[in-house]
Amino acid sequence: MMHVLHKCLFFHVVTWLRQNALGIEIINGRKSKEKSMLYMASVQNNRVHICGGFLVSEDFVMTAAHCDDLKPTSVVLGTHNLKKVKNDMRYDVKRCKHPSYVNKCILYLQLSRRAHLSKKVPIKPIQLPTQQKRLKENKKCRVAGWGFTRTGGKVVDELQVVDVPIINLKQCEKKWHNILPAGVICAGGYGTNKGFCPFIGDSGGPLVCNGKLAVGVVSFNKQMNCDYPDVPNVYTDISKFLPWIKDTLKKKQCEK
């Protein structure tokens, strides 16, 4: 049983299959300033938003591996409002899973054409860590997405953003009764009324620190409980998967 608890999909399977949840909502956040997060991506299936994501190069968008279960077909870049999507903002995608998918939590979406920064469609990749680095406790980072703004609320079209504090990993593990998978970051949802909540919208979005560095990928929360403070929100630690990340970006294509 314990080896199952160390699989990244453990909580996703429980949450998604039993509750038909499609992602993450932003709780107690605010509207993002226009053109302030040029890396944000809406991951879509048949032009319906299913997950969040973020541009990491001209060729790839990164998201959560469990978003692959919803079979994304395209991503939208260059808008904060999903009601304002032009044809040149949409990119068909090829899904790139880690060879050891069940143990990993990151999915690459290879774009059908290169994404270029322009005045017409403002987009820009976000930086990724270059080495493993422990984040300081209580450091304020940021998470964003298109989703519910409160429990029992409604889906919003404009990108929402919220600042969340980094939580000490040992404290996080204690609150989760030591069942967390390896390679995670905890931030928000505990000791604050801000964070994300499983339901509809933006699983797969980035946890951004210093305004420019994506350190985590939105992963999971205590199922269906948005009444913070509760247990900490959990993100995949991008720095734990740097060899595969760097290799894929260098090759500019998915592994066959």
Coordinates of C-alpha atoms in Angstrom, one line a residue:
M1 CA 0.0 0.0 0.0
M2 CA 2.7 2.5 0.9
H3 CA 4.4 2.3 -2.5
V4 CA 1.1 3.4 -4.0
L5 CA 1.0 6.4 -1.8
H6 CA 4.3 7.6 -3.3
K7 CA 2.8 7.7 -6.8
C8 CA 2.0 11.1 -8.1
L9 CA -1.3 9.9 -9.4
F10 CA -2.6 8.7 -6.1
F11 CA -4.6 11.8 -5.1
H12 CA -5.4 12.7 -8.7
V13 CA -7.1 9.4 -9.3
V14 CA -9.1 9.7 -6.1
T15 CA -10.2 13.2 -6.9
W16 CA -10.8 13.0 -10.6
L17 CA -12.5 9.6 -10.9
R18 CA -14.7 9.8 -7.8
Q19 CA -15.6 13.5 -8.2
N20 CA -15.2 14.1 -11.9
A21 CA -13.0 17.1 -11.1
L22 CA -11.2 18.7 -14.0
G23 CA -8.7 20.9 -12.3
I24 CA -8.0 23.7 -9.8
E25 CA -9.8 26.9 -8.9
I26 CA -8.1 30.0 -7.5
I27 CA -9.4 31.0 -4.0
N28 CA -9.4 34.5 -2.7
G29 CA -7.4 35.8 -5.6
R30 CA -7.7 38.8 -7.9
K31 CA -7.8 39.5 -11.6
S32 CA -4.4 39.4 -13.2
K33 CA -3.1 42.6 -14.9
E34 CA -3.3 42.4 -18.6
K35 CA 0.0 41.3 -20.2
S36 CA 1.5 40.6 -16.8
M37 CA 1.8 36.8 -17.2
L38 CA 2.7 36.3 -20.8
Y39 CA 3.7 32.7 -20.2
M40 CA 0.2 31.5 -19.1
A41 CA -1.5 28.9 -21.3
S42 CA -5.0 27.5 -21.5
V43 CA -4.8 23.8 -22.2
Q44 CA -7.9 22.7 -24.1
N45 CA -9.8 19.8 -25.6
N46 CA -11.9 20.6 -28.6
R47 CA -11.6 24.3 -27.7
V48 CA -12.9 23.8 -24.1
H49 CA -10.6 24.8 -21.3
I50 CA -9.5 21.8 -19.2
C51 CA -6.2 22.7 -17.5
G52 CA -3.7 25.4 -17.0
G53 CA -0.2 25.4 -18.4
F54 CA 2.8 27.7 -19.1
L55 CA 5.1 28.4 -22.0
V56 CA 8.7 27.3 -21.2
S57 CA 10.2 27.6 -24.7
E58 CA 9.2 28.5 -28.3
D59 CA 8.3 24.8 -28.7
F60 CA 6.8 23.6 -25.4
V61 CA 4.1 24.3 -22.9
M62 CA 4.4 22.5 -19.5
T63 CA 1.4 21.3 -17.5
A64 CA 0.5 18.5 -15.0
A65 CA 0.8 14.9 -16.2
H66 CA -2.7 14.0 -15.1
C67 CA -4.1 16.5 -17.6
D68 CA -3.1 13.9 -20.3
D69 CA -6.2 11.9 -19.1
L70 CA -8.4 14.7 -20.6
K71 CA -6.6 14.3 -24.0
P72 CA -5.6 18.0 -24.7
T73 CA -5.7 18.9 -28.4
S74 CA -4.6 22.5 -28.3
V75 CA -3.3 25.4 -26.2
V76 CA -4.2 29.1 -26.2
L77 CA -1.4 31.6 -25.6
G78 CA -1.4 35.4 -25.5
T79 CA -4.7 36.2 -23.7
H80 CA -5.9 36.6 -20.2
N81 CA -9.5 36.4 -21.2
L82 CA -10.7 33.1 -22.7
K83 CA -13.6 34.9 -24.4
K84 CA -11.0 36.8 -26.5
V85 CA -9.2 34.1 -28.4
K86 CA -8.0 34.8 -32.0
N87 CA -7.0 32.0 -34.4
D88 CA -3.3 32.9 -34.2
M89 CA -3.4 32.4 -30.4
R90 CA -4.3 28.7 -30.8
Y91 CA -1.7 25.9 -31.2
D92 CA -2.3 22.2 -31.9
V93 CA -0.2 20.0 -29.6
K94 CA 1.5 16.7 -29.3
R95 CA 1.6 15.2 -25.8
C96 CA 5.0 14.3 -24.4
K97 CA 4.9 12.1 -21.2
H98 CA 7.9 11.2 -19.1
P99 CA 9.0 7.6 -19.9
S100 CA 8.2 6.7 -16.3
Y101 CA 4.8 8.5 -16.3
V102 CA 3.4 6.8 -13.2
N103 CA 6.2 8.2 -11.1
K104 CA 6.3 11.7 -12.7
C105 CA 4.0 14.6 -12.6
I106 CA 5.0 16.8 -15.5
L107 CA 3.6 16.7 -19.1
Y108 CA 5.1 18.5 -22.1
L109 CA 2.8 19.8 -24.9
Q110 CA 4.8 20.2 -28.1
L111 CA 3.4 23.1 -30.2
S112 CA 2.5 22.6 -33.8
R113 CA 4.5 25.7 -34.6
R114 CA 6.9 27.9 -32.8
A115 CA 5.5 30.6 -30.4
H116 CA 7.1 34.0 -31.0
L117 CA 6.7 37.1 -29.0
S118 CA 5.0 39.8 -31.0
K119 CA 3.0 43.0 -30.5
K120 CA 0.0 41.4 -32.0
V121 CA 0.1 38.3 -29.7
P122 CA 2.1 39.1 -26.6
I123 CA 3.7 35.8 -25.3
K124 CA 6.9 35.0 -23.6
P125 CA 8.4 31.8 -22.0
I126 CA 9.0 31.8 -18.3
Q127 CA 12.3 30.8 -16.8
L128 CA 12.8 27.4 -15.2
P129 CA 15.2 26.4 -12.4
T130 CA 18.7 25.5 -13.4
Q131 CA 19.5 23.6 -10.3
Q132 CA 17.8 22.2 -7.2
K133 CA 17.2 24.9 -4.7
R134 CA 15.3 24.9 -1.4
L135 CA 12.7 27.7 -1.1
K136 CA 12.6 29.7 2.1
E137 CA 9.7 29.2 4.4
N138 CA 7.0 31.9 4.1
K139 CA 8.5 33.2 0.9
K140 CA 5.6 34.6 -1.2
C141 CA 5.1 33.1 -4.6
R142 CA 2.2 33.3 -7.1
V143 CA -0.2 30.9 -8.7
A144 CA -2.7 31.7 -11.4
G145 CA -5.5 30.1 -13.4
W146 CA -9.0 30.3 -15.0
G147 CA -11.4 28.7 -12.7
F148 CA -13.8 29.1 -9.7
T149 CA -13.0 31.9 -7.4
R150 CA -14.8 30.4 -4.4
T151 CA -16.5 27.2 -3.3
G152 CA -19.9 26.9 -5.1
G153 CA -19.0 29.9 -7.3
K154 CA -18.8 30.0 -11.1
V155 CA -16.1 29.7 -13.7
V156 CA -14.5 32.9 -14.8
D157 CA -13.0 33.8 -18.2
E158 CA -10.4 36.3 -16.9
L159 CA -7.2 35.0 -15.5
Q160 CA -7.1 35.0 -11.7
V161 CA -3.9 35.2 -9.6
V162 CA -3.2 34.8 -5.9
D163 CA 0.0 35.1 -3.7
V164 CA 0.7 32.1 -1.5
P165 CA 3.4 31.5 1.1
I166 CA 5.9 28.6 0.9
I167 CA 5.3 26.0 3.7
N168 CA 8.1 24.1 5.4
L169 CA 8.1 20.6 3.8
K170 CA 8.4 18.7 7.1
Q171 CA 5.4 20.7 8.4
C172 CA 3.5 19.9 5.2
E173 CA 4.3 16.2 5.5
K174 CA 3.1 16.2 9.1
K175 CA -0.2 17.8 8.1
W176 CA -0.6 15.3 5.3
H177 CA 0.2 12.4 7.7
N178 CA 3.4 11.6 5.9
I179 CA 1.7 10.3 2.7
L180 CA 3.1 12.9 0.3
P181 CA 4.9 11.6 -2.9
A182 CA 8.5 12.6 -3.4
G183 CA 9.5 15.8 -5.3
V184 CA 6.9 18.3 -4.1
I185 CA 6.6 21.9 -2.9
C186 CA 3.9 23.0 -0.5
A187 CA 2.4 26.5 -0.6
G188 CA -0.8 28.1 0.5
G189 CA -4.0 26.5 1.7
Y190 CA -2.7 26.3 5.3
G191 CA -2.2 29.2 7.7
T192 CA -3.8 31.4 5.1
N193 CA -7.2 31.8 3.3
K194 CA -5.5 31.8 -0.1
G195 CA -4.7 28.9 -2.5
F196 CA -6.4 26.6 -5.0
C197 CA -9.1 24.0 -4.7
P198 CA -9.9 20.9 -6.8
F199 CA -12.9 21.4 -9.1
I200 CA -12.9 23.0 -12.6
G201 CA -10.2 25.0 -14.2
D202 CA -6.4 25.1 -13.8
S203 CA -4.6 22.1 -12.6
G204 CA -1.2 22.3 -14.3
G205 CA -0.5 26.0 -13.8
P206 CA 2.8 27.3 -12.5
L207 CA 3.9 28.3 -9.0
V208 CA 6.0 31.4 -9.8
C209 CA 8.5 32.9 -7.4
N210 CA 10.4 36.3 -7.8
G211 CA 7.9 37.1 -10.5
K212 CA 9.9 35.3 -13.1
L213 CA 10.8 31.7 -12.1
A214 CA 8.4 28.8 -12.4
V215 CA 9.3 26.5 -9.5
G216 CA 6.3 24.2 -9.3
V217 CA 3.3 22.8 -11.2
V218 CA -0.2 22.8 -9.5
S219 CA -0.8 19.2 -8.4
F220 CA -3.3 18.4 -5.7
N221 CA -5.1 19.5 -2.6
K222 CA -7.3 17.8 0.1
Q223 CA -10.2 16.8 -2.0
M224 CA -13.0 19.3 -2.4
N225 CA -12.2 21.4 0.6
C226 CA -11.8 25.1 -0.1
D227 CA -12.4 26.3 3.4
Y228 CA -8.8 27.4 4.2
P229 CA -6.8 27.3 6.3
D230 CA -6.7 23.5 6.0
V231 CA -3.9 21.3 4.8
P232 CA -1.2 22.8 2.5
N233 CA -1.6 22.8 -1.3
V234 CA 0.9 20.6 -3.1
Y235 CA 2.9 21.3 -6.3
T236 CA 5.3 19.2 -8.3
D237 CA 8.9 20.5 -7.7
I238 CA 10.2 21.3 -11.2
S239 CA 13.8 21.2 -10.1
K240 CA 13.5 17.5 -9.3
F241 CA 13.1 16.6 -12.9
L242 CA 15.7 18.9 -14.5
P243 CA 17.6 16.2 -16.5
W244 CA 14.5 15.1 -18.5
I245 CA 13.3 18.7 -18.8
K246 CA 16.6 20.0 -20.1
D247 CA 17.1 17.0 -22.5
T248 CA 13.6 17.5 -24.1
L249 CA 14.1 21.3 -24.5
K250 CA 17.5 20.7 -26.1
K251 CA 16.2 18.1 -28.5
K252 CA 13.1 20.2 -29.3
Q253 CA 11.0 17.1 -29.7
C254 CA 9.2 14.5 -27.7
E255 CA 10.8 11.1 -27.1
K256 CA 9.4 8.4 -29.4

